[in-house]
Coordinates of C-alpha atoms in Angstrom, one line a residue:
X24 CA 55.0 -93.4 4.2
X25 CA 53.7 -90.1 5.2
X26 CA 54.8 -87.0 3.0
X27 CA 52.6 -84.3 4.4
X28 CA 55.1 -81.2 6.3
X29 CA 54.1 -81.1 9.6
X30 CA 52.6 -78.1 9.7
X31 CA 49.5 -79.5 8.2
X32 CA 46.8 -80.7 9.8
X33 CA 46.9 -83.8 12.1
X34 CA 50.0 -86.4 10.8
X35 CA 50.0 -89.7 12.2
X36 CA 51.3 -92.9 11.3
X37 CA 54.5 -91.4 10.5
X38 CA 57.7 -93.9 9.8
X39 CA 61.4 -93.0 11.2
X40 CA 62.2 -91.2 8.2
X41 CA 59.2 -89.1 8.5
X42 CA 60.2 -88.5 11.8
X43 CA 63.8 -87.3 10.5
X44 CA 62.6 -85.0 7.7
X45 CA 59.8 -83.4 9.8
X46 CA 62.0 -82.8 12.7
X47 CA 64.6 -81.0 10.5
X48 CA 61.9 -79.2 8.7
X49 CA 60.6 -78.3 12.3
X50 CA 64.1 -77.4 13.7
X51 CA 64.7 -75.4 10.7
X52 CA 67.8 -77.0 9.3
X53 CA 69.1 -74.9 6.4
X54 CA 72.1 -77.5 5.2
X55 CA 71.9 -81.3 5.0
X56 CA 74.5 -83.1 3.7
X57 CA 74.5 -87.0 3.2
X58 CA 77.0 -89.9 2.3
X59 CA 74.6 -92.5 0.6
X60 CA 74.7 -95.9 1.8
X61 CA 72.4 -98.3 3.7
X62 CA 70.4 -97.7 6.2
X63 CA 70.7 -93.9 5.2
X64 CA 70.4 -93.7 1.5
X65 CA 66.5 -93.9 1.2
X66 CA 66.5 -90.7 4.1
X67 CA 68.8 -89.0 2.0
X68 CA 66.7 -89.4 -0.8
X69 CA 63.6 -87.9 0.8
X70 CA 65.3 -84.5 2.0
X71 CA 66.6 -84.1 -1.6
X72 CA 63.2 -85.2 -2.9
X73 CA 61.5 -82.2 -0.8
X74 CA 62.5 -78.8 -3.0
X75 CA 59.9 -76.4 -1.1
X76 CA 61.2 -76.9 2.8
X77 CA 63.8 -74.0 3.1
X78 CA 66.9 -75.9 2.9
X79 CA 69.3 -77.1 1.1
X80 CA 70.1 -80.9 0.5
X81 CA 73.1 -82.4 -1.4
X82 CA 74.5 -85.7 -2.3
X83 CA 78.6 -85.4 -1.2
X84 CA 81.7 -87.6 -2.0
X85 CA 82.8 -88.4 1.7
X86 CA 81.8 -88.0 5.0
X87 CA 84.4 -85.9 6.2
X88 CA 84.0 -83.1 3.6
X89 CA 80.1 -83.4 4.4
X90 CA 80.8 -82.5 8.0
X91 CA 83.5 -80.2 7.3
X92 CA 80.1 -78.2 5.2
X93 CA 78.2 -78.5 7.8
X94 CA 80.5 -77.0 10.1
X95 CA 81.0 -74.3 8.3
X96 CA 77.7 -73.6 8.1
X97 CA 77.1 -73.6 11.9
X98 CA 80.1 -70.9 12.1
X99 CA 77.9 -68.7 9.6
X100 CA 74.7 -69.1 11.7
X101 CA 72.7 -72.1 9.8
X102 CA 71.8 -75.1 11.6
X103 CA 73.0 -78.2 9.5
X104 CA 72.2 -81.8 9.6
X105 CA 74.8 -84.5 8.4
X106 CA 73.7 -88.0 7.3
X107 CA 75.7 -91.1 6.9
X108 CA 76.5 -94.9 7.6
X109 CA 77.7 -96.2 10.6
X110 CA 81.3 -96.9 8.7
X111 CA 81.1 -93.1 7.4
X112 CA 81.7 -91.7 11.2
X113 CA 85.3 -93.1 10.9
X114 CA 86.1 -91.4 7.7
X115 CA 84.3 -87.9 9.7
X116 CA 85.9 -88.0 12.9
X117 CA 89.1 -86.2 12.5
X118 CA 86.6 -82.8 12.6
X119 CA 84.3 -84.4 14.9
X120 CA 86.6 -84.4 17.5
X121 CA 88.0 -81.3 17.2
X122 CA 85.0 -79.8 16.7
X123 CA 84.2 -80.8 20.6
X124 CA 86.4 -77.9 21.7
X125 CA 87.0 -76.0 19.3
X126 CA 83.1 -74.6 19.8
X127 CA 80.6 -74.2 16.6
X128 CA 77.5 -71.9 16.5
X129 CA 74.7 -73.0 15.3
X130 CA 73.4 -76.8 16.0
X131 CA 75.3 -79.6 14.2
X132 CA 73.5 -83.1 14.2
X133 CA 74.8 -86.1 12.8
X134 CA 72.6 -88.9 11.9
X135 CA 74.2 -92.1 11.9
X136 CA 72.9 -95.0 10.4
X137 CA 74.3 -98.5 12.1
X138 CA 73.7 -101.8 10.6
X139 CA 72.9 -104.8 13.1
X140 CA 73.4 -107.7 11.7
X141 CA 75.7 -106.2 8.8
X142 CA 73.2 -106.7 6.1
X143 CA 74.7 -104.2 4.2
X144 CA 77.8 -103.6 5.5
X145 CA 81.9 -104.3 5.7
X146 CA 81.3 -104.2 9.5
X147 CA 79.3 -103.8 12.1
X148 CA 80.4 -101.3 14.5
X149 CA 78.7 -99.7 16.6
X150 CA 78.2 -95.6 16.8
X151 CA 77.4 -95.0 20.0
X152 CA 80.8 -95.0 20.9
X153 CA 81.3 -91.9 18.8
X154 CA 80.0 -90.3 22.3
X155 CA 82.8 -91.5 24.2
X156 CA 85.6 -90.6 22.4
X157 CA 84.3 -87.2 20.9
X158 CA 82.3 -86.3 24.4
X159 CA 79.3 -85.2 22.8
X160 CA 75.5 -86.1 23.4
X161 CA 74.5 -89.2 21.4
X162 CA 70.8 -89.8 21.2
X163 CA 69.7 -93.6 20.4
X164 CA 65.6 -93.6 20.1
X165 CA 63.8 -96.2 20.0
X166 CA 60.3 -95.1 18.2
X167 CA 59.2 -92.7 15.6
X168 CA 57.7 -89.9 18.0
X169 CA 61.2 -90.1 19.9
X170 CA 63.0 -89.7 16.8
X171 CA 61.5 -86.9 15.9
X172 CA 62.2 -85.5 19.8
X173 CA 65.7 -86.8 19.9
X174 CA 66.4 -84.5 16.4
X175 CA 64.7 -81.3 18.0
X176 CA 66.4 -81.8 21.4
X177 CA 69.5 -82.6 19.8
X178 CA 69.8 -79.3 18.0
X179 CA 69.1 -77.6 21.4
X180 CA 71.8 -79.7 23.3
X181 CA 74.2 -78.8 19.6
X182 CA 73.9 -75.1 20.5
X183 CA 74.1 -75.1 24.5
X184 CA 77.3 -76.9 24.2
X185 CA 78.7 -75.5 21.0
X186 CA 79.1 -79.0 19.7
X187 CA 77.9 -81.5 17.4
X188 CA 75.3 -84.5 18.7
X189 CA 74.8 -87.5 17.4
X190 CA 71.9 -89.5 16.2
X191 CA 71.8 -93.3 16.0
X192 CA 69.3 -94.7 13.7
X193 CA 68.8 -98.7 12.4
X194 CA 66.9 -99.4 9.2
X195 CA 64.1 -101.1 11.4
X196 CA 63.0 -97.9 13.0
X197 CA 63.5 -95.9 9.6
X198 CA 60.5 -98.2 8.9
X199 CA 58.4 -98.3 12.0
X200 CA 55.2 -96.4 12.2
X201 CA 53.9 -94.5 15.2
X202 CA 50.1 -93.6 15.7
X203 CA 51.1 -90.6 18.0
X204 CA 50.3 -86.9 15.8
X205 CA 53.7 -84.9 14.6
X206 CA 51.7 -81.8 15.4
X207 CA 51.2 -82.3 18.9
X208 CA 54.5 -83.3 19.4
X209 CA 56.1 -80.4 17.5
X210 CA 53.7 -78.1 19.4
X211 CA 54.6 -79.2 22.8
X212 CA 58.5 -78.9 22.0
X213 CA 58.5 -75.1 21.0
X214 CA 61.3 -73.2 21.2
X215 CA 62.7 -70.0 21.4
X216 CA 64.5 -69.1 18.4
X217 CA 67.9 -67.5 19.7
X218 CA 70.4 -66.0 17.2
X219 CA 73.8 -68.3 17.6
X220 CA 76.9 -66.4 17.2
X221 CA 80.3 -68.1 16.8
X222 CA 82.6 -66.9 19.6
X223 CA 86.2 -66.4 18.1
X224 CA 87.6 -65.9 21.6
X225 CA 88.1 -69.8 21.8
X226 CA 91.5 -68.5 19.9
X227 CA 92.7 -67.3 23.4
X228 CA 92.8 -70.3 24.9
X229 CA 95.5 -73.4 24.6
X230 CA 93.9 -76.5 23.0
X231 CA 94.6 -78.4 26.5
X232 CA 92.6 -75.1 28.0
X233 CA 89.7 -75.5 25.8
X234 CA 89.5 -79.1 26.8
X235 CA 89.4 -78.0 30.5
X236 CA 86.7 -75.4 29.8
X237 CA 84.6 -77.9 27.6
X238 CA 84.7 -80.2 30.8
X239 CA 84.0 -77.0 33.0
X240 CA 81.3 -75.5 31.2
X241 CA 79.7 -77.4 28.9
X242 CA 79.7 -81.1 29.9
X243 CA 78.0 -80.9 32.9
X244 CA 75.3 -79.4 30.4
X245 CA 74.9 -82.9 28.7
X246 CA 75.0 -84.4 32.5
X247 CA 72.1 -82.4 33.4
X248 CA 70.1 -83.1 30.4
X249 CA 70.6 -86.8 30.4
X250 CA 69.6 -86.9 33.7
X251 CA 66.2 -85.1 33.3
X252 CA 65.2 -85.8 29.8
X253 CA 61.9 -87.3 29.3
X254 CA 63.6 -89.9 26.6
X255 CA 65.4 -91.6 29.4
X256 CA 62.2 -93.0 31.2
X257 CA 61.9 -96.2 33.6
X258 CA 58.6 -98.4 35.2
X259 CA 59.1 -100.0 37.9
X260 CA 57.0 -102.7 38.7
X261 CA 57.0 -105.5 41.7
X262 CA 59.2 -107.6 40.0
X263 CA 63.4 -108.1 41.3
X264 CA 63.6 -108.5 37.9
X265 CA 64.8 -105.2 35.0
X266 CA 65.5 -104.6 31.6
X267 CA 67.6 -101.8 30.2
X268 CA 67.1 -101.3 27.0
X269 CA 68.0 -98.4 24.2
X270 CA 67.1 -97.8 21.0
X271 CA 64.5 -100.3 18.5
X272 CA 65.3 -102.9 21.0
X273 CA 63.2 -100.9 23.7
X274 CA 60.3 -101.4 21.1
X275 CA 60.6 -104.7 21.2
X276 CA 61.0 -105.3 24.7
X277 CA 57.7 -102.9 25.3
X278 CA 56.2 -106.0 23.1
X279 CA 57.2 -108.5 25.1
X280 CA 56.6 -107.0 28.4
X281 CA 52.7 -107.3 27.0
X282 CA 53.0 -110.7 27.7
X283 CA 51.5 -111.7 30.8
X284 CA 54.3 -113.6 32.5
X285 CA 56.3 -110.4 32.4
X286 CA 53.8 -107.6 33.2
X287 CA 55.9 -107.4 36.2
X288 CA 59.6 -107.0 35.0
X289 CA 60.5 -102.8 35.5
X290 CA 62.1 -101.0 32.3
X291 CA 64.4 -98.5 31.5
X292 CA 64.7 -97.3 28.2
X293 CA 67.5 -95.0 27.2
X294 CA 67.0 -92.4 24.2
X295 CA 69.7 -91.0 25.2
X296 CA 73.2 -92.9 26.0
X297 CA 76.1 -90.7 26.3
X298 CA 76.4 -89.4 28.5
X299 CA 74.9 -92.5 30.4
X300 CA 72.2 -91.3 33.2
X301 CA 74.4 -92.9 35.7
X302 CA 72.2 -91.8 38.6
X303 CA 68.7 -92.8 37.5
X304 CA 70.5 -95.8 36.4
X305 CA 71.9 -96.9 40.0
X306 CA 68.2 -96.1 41.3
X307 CA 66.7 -98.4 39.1
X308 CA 69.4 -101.2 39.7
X309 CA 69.5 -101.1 42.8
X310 CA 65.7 -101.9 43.4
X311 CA 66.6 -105.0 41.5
X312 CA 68.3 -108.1 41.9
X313 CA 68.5 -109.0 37.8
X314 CA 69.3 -107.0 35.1
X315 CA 69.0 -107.8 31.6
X316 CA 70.9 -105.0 29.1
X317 CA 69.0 -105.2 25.9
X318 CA 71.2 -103.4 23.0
X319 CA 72.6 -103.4 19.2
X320 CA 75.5 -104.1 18.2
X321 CA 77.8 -103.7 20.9
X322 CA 77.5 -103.5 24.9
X323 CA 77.7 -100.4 24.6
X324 CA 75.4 -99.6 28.2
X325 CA 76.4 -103.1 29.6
X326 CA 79.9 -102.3 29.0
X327 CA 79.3 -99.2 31.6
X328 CA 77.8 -101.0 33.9
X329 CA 79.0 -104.7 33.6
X330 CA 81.3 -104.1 37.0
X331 CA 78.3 -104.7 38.9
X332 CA 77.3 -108.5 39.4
X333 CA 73.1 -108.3 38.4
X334 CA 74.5 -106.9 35.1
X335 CA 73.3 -109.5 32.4
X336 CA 73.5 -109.1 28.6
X337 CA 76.1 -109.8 25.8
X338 CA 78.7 -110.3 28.0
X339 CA 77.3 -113.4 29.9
X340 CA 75.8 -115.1 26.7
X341 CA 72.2 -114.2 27.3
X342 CA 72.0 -111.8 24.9
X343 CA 73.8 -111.7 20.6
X344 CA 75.9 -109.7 19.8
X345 CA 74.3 -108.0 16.5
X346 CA 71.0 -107.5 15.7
X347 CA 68.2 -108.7 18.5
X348 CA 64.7 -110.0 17.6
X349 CA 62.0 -110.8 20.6
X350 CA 63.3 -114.2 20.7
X351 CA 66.4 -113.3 21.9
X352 CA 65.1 -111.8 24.9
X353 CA 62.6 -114.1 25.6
X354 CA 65.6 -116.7 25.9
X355 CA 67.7 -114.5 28.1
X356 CA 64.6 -113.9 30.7
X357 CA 63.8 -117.9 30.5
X358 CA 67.8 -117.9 31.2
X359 CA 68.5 -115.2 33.8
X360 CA 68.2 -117.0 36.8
X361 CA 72.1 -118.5 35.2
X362 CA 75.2 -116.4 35.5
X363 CA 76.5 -117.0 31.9
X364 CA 75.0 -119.1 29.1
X365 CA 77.0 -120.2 25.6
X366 CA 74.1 -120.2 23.1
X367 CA 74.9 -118.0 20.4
X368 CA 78.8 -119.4 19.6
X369 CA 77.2 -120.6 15.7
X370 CA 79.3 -118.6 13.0
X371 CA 77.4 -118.0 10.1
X372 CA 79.1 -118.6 6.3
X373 CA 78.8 -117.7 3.2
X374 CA 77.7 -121.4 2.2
X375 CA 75.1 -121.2 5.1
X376 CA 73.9 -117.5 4.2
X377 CA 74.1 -117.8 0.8
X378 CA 76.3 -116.2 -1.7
X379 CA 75.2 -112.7 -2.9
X380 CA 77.2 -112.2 -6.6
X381 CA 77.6 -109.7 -9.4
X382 CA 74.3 -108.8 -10.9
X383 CA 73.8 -111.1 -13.8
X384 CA 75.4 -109.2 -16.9
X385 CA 77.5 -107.7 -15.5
X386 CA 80.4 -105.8 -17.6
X387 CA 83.0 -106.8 -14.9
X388 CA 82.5 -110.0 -14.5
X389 CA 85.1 -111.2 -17.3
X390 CA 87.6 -108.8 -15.8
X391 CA 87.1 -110.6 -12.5
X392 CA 87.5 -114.3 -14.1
X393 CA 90.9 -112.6 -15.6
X394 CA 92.1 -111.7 -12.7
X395 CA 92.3 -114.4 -10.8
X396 CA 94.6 -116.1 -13.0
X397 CA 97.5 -113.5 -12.7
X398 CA 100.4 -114.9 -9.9
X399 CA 100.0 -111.0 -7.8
X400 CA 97.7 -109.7 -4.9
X401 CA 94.1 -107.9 -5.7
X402 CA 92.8 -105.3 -3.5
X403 CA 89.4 -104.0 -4.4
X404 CA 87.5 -101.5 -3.0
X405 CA 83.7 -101.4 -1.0
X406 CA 81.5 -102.1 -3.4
X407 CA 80.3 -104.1 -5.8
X408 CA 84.2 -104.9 -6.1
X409 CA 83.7 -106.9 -2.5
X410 CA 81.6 -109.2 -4.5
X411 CA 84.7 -110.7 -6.4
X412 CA 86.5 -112.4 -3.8
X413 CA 84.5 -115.0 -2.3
X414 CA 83.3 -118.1 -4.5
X415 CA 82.9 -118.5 -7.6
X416 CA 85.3 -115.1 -8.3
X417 CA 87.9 -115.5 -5.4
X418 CA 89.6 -112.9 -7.6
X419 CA 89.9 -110.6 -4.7
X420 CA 92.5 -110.7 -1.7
X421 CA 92.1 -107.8 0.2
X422 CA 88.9 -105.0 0.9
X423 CA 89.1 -103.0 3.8
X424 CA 87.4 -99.8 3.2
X425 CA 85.5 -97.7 0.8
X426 CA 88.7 -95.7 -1.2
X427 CA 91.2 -98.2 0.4
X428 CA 92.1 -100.4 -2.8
X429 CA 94.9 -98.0 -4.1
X430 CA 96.8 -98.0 -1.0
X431 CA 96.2 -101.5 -0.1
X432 CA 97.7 -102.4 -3.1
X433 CA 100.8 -100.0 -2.7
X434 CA 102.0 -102.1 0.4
X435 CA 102.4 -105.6 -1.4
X436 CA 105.5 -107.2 -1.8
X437 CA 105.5 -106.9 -6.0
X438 CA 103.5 -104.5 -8.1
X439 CA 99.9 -106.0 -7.6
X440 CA 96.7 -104.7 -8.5
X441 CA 94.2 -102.2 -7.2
X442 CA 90.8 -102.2 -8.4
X443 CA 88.6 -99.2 -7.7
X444 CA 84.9 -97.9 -8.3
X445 CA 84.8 -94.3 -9.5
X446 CA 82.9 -93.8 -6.6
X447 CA 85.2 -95.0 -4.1
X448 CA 88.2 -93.2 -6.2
X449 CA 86.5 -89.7 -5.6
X450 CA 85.3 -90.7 -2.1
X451 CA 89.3 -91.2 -0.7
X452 CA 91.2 -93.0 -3.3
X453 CA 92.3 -90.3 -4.7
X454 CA 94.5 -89.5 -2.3
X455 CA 95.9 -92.7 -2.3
X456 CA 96.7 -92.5 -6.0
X457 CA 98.0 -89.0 -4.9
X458 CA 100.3 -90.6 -2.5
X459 CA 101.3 -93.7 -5.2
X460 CA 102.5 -91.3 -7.4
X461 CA 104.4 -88.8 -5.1
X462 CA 105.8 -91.6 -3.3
X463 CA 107.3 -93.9 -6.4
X464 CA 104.9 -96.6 -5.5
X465 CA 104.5 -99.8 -7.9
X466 CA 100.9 -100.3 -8.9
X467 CA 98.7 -101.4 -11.3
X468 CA 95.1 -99.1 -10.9
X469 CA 92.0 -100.7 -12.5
X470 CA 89.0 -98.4 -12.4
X471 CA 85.7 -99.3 -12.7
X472 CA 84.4 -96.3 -14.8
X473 CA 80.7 -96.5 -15.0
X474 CA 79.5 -93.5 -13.5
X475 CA 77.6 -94.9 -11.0
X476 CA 77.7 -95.8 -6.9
X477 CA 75.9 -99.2 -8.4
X478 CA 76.3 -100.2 -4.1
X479 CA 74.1 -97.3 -2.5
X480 CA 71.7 -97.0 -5.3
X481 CA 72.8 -95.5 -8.2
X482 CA 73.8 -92.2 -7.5
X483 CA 76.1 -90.4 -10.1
X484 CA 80.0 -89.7 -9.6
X485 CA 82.5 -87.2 -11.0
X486 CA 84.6 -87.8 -13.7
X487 CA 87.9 -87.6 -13.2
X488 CA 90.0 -88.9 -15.5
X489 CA 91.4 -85.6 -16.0
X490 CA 93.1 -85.8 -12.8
X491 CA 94.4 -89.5 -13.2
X492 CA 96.0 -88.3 -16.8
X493 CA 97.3 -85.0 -15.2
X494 CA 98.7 -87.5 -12.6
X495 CA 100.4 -90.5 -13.9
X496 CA 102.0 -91.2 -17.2
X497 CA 100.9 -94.5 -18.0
X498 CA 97.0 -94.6 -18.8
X499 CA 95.1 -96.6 -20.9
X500 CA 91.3 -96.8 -21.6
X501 CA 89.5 -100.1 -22.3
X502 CA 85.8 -100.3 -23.2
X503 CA 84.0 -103.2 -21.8
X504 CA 80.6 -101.8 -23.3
X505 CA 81.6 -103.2 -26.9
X506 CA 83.4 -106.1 -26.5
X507 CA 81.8 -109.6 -26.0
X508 CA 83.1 -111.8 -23.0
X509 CA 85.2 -113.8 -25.3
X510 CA 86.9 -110.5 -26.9
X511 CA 88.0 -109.2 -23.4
X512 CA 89.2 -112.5 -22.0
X513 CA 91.4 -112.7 -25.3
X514 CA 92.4 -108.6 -24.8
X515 CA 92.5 -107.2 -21.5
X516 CA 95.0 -110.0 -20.2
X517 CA 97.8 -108.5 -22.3
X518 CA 96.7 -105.4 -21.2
X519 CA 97.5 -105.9 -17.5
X520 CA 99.9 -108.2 -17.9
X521 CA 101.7 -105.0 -19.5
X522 CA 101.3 -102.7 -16.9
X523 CA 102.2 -104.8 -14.4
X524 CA 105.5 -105.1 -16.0
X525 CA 105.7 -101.2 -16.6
X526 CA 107.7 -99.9 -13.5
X527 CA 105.7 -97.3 -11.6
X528 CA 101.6 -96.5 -11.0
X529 CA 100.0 -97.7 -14.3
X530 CA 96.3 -97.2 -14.7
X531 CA 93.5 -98.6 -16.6
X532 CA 90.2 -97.3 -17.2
X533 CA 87.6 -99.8 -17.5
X534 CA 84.1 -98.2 -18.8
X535 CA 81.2 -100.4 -18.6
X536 CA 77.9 -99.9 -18.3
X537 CA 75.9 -100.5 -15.0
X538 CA 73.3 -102.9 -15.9
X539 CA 71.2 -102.3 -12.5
X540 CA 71.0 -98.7 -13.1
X541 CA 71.9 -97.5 -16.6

């Protein structure tokens, strides 16, 4: 990892996250805000790291406030970056969207870190289609150098447009090294520094006339520049054979191509993907009988393109869905000359994967035991809560999203339970507890007060059991720290078996120590 700014001397063999921080630096970013979680946490973690670079860097509770900063910071004329996990764009997007045409100032970029392969992860969704549905630039690079390009150009596009851009990133380019020099780089992308001012006369229009004058003024803007960008470049060679690719994929593919029985297959690697360069892309298709979309996670390009019959990719089995390695595209080239394939129909388990469990010692782990012998529904929270329904635990019966467990719970058929990180309570639960109260909801809330997001890497989380105790009536506090495993199986059973026949939202506070990172 390289930790020199960039404008030292000459800076090479520079990682993804290098790429990130010195590209901010370079673009001169004044607010980042970040959501930890993987593949982002460990970038987060560097800008924070970094207290002499002009800007300011903060940890925040959920992805939609973290935007909602940064977009008040564009308004008052300072460029801010927004970092998060692929999931965290869903909780984000109610601003996003508006924020298309409602028109910012200053550049907005959002870096988005998807998980192929969900290693770490409730899902695996894909982010790129964040650019369809918001209509905003989304930048997909594939090495370190065009990382750090896609970050400068993207701040450009932010403020041309007067919208936010989006930046895809995957933990294996976070990691990959490049041998090319930041300087040279940052040298050859100078800029003119112009002064952004927001423009309040968007309050004349309708919202269905800013739409129209979005599409009018400023999305041929993002037409233009995905047509003529350097990060959307092809070869052509003498082969009828292509392969589009965006992304770390293209890196791969580039490796591959090395090989001498595919010197002669063309490539088009996208940087860029929404807009889609839909002219350079019918150039290079049509000089080509076969074409083999490499991509993660979803088809996102093939998907655009699939109506054409030499489209080949996820669609026609050649290529996983997921994360791709080199074999995979070494199997769909040996395959192309077939129309569709069935070769990756395996689904993995937990039995073949291996199961991934509490960490040994764990405080919880009783309370999990517990609670599968109650007769009521458990829905827990993303986490290390997630970890309690599979075998051995199957304690847990629902998990759908980071903050979700309270309201989960507030839809079963009896008064069932909710259990809750502190974390995920100040992320979003909150509001649900909000809404359990208000709303005369039956519930049982177990939190999991240890003061830690024990998940993303230990970051610290507010207290609030001032609010729960403002909130609801029936409280109690239970101390796992000094109690053996044979004291709270005997103890907290009562406990909850109280609550749960208390009429209303009952809550218990369960304080334990993390024994990762406390």
């Amino acid at each position: 990892m390289n930790t020199k700014n960039s404008d030292d001397n000459t800076i090479t063999n520079f990682t993804g996250i290098d790429a990130l921080h010195f590209a901010a630096i370079d673009s001169n970013v004044k607010t980042i805000n970040g959501v930890a979680g993987f593949p982002v946490t460990e970038i987060i973690q560097r800008f924070i790291d970094d207290k002499d670079s002009g800007y300011i860097s903060r940890w925040i509770t959920n992805e939609k406030t973290a935007l909602e900063i940064a977009l008040g910071s564009s308004v008052s004329g300072k460029r801010s970056m927004v970092i998060t996990k692929h999931v965290g764009m869903n909780v984000l997007s109610d601003p996003l969207i508006t924020s298309t045409t409602h028109t910012i100032s200053s550049g907005v970029v959002i870096i988005t870190g998807d998980d192929p392969g969900a290693l770490a992860s409730q899902n695996e969704q894909d982010s790129r289609w964040y650019g369809n549905v918001s209509e905003i630039p989304v930048f997909d690079p594939s090495t370190p150098e065009n990382t750090y390009i896609s970050v400068r150009q993207a701040f450009e596009i932010s403020e041309k447009i007067k919208a936010p851009a989006i930046i895809r990133i995957t933990g294996r380019l976070t990691k990959c090294e490049s041998k090319k020099d930041v300087n040279k780089l940052k040298k050859q992308l100078q800029s003119a520094n112009q002064k952004s001012v927001f423009d309040r006369s968007i309050w004349n229009l309708t919202m269905h006339d800013r739409h129209q004058r979005y599409h009018l003024e400023s999305y041929p803007i993002l037409i233009k520049e995905t047509e003529n960008t350097g990060l959307n470049a092809s070869v052509i060679n003498g082969s009828d054979t292509g392969i589009i690719s965006s992304g770390f994929p293209s890196t791969l593919v580039n490796e591959i191509l090395n090989k001498s029985e595919y010197r002669q297959i063309s490539h088009f690697s996208l940087n860029m993907v929404y807009p889609l360069p839909y002219d350079k892309l019918d150039e290079f298709i049509k000089n080509h009988e076969r074409v083999l979309v490499v991509e993660e996670s979803e088809p996102f390009i093939e998907t655009h393109l699939y109506i054409l019959d030499s489209i080949y990719g996820k669609k026609t089995g050649h290529i996983p869905y997921g994360k791709i390695d080199k074999k995979h595209v070494d199997f769909a080239l040996e395959h192309l000359n077939e129309e569709s394939i069935e070769e990756y129909t395996q689904i993995q388990t937990l039995k073949s994967r291996g199961y991934r469990g509490l960490c040994e010692g764990c405080f919880y782990i009783p309370l999990y035991q517990i609670l599968r012998e109650f007769d009521v529904k458990v829905a827990a929270d993303m986490g290390c809560s997630i970890l309690g329904a599979p075998e051995p635990m199957k304690a847990v019966d629902a998990d759908f999203a980071l903050g979700s467990a309270i309201g989960t719970a507030c839809g079963f058929d009896k008064k069932g339970i909710a259990v809750i990180g502190d974390f995920g309570l100040a992320h979003s639960g909150v509001v649900s507890l909000i809404n359990a109260v208000y709303g005369g909801f039956d519930v049982l809330v177990i939190v999991l007060q240890n003061k830690i997001a024990a998940m993303t890497g230990g970051q610290g989380t507010p207290n609030l059991t001032d609010v729960i105790t403002a909130m609801v009536d029936d409280v109690s506090v239970y101390d796992f720290d000094n109690k053996t495993d044979e004291e709270i199986k005997k103890s907290i059973p009562e406990l909850i078996d109280d609550k749960l026949n208390n009429p209303g939202v009952s809550v218990i506070l369960a304080r334990g120590r993390c024994v990762k990172y406390q």
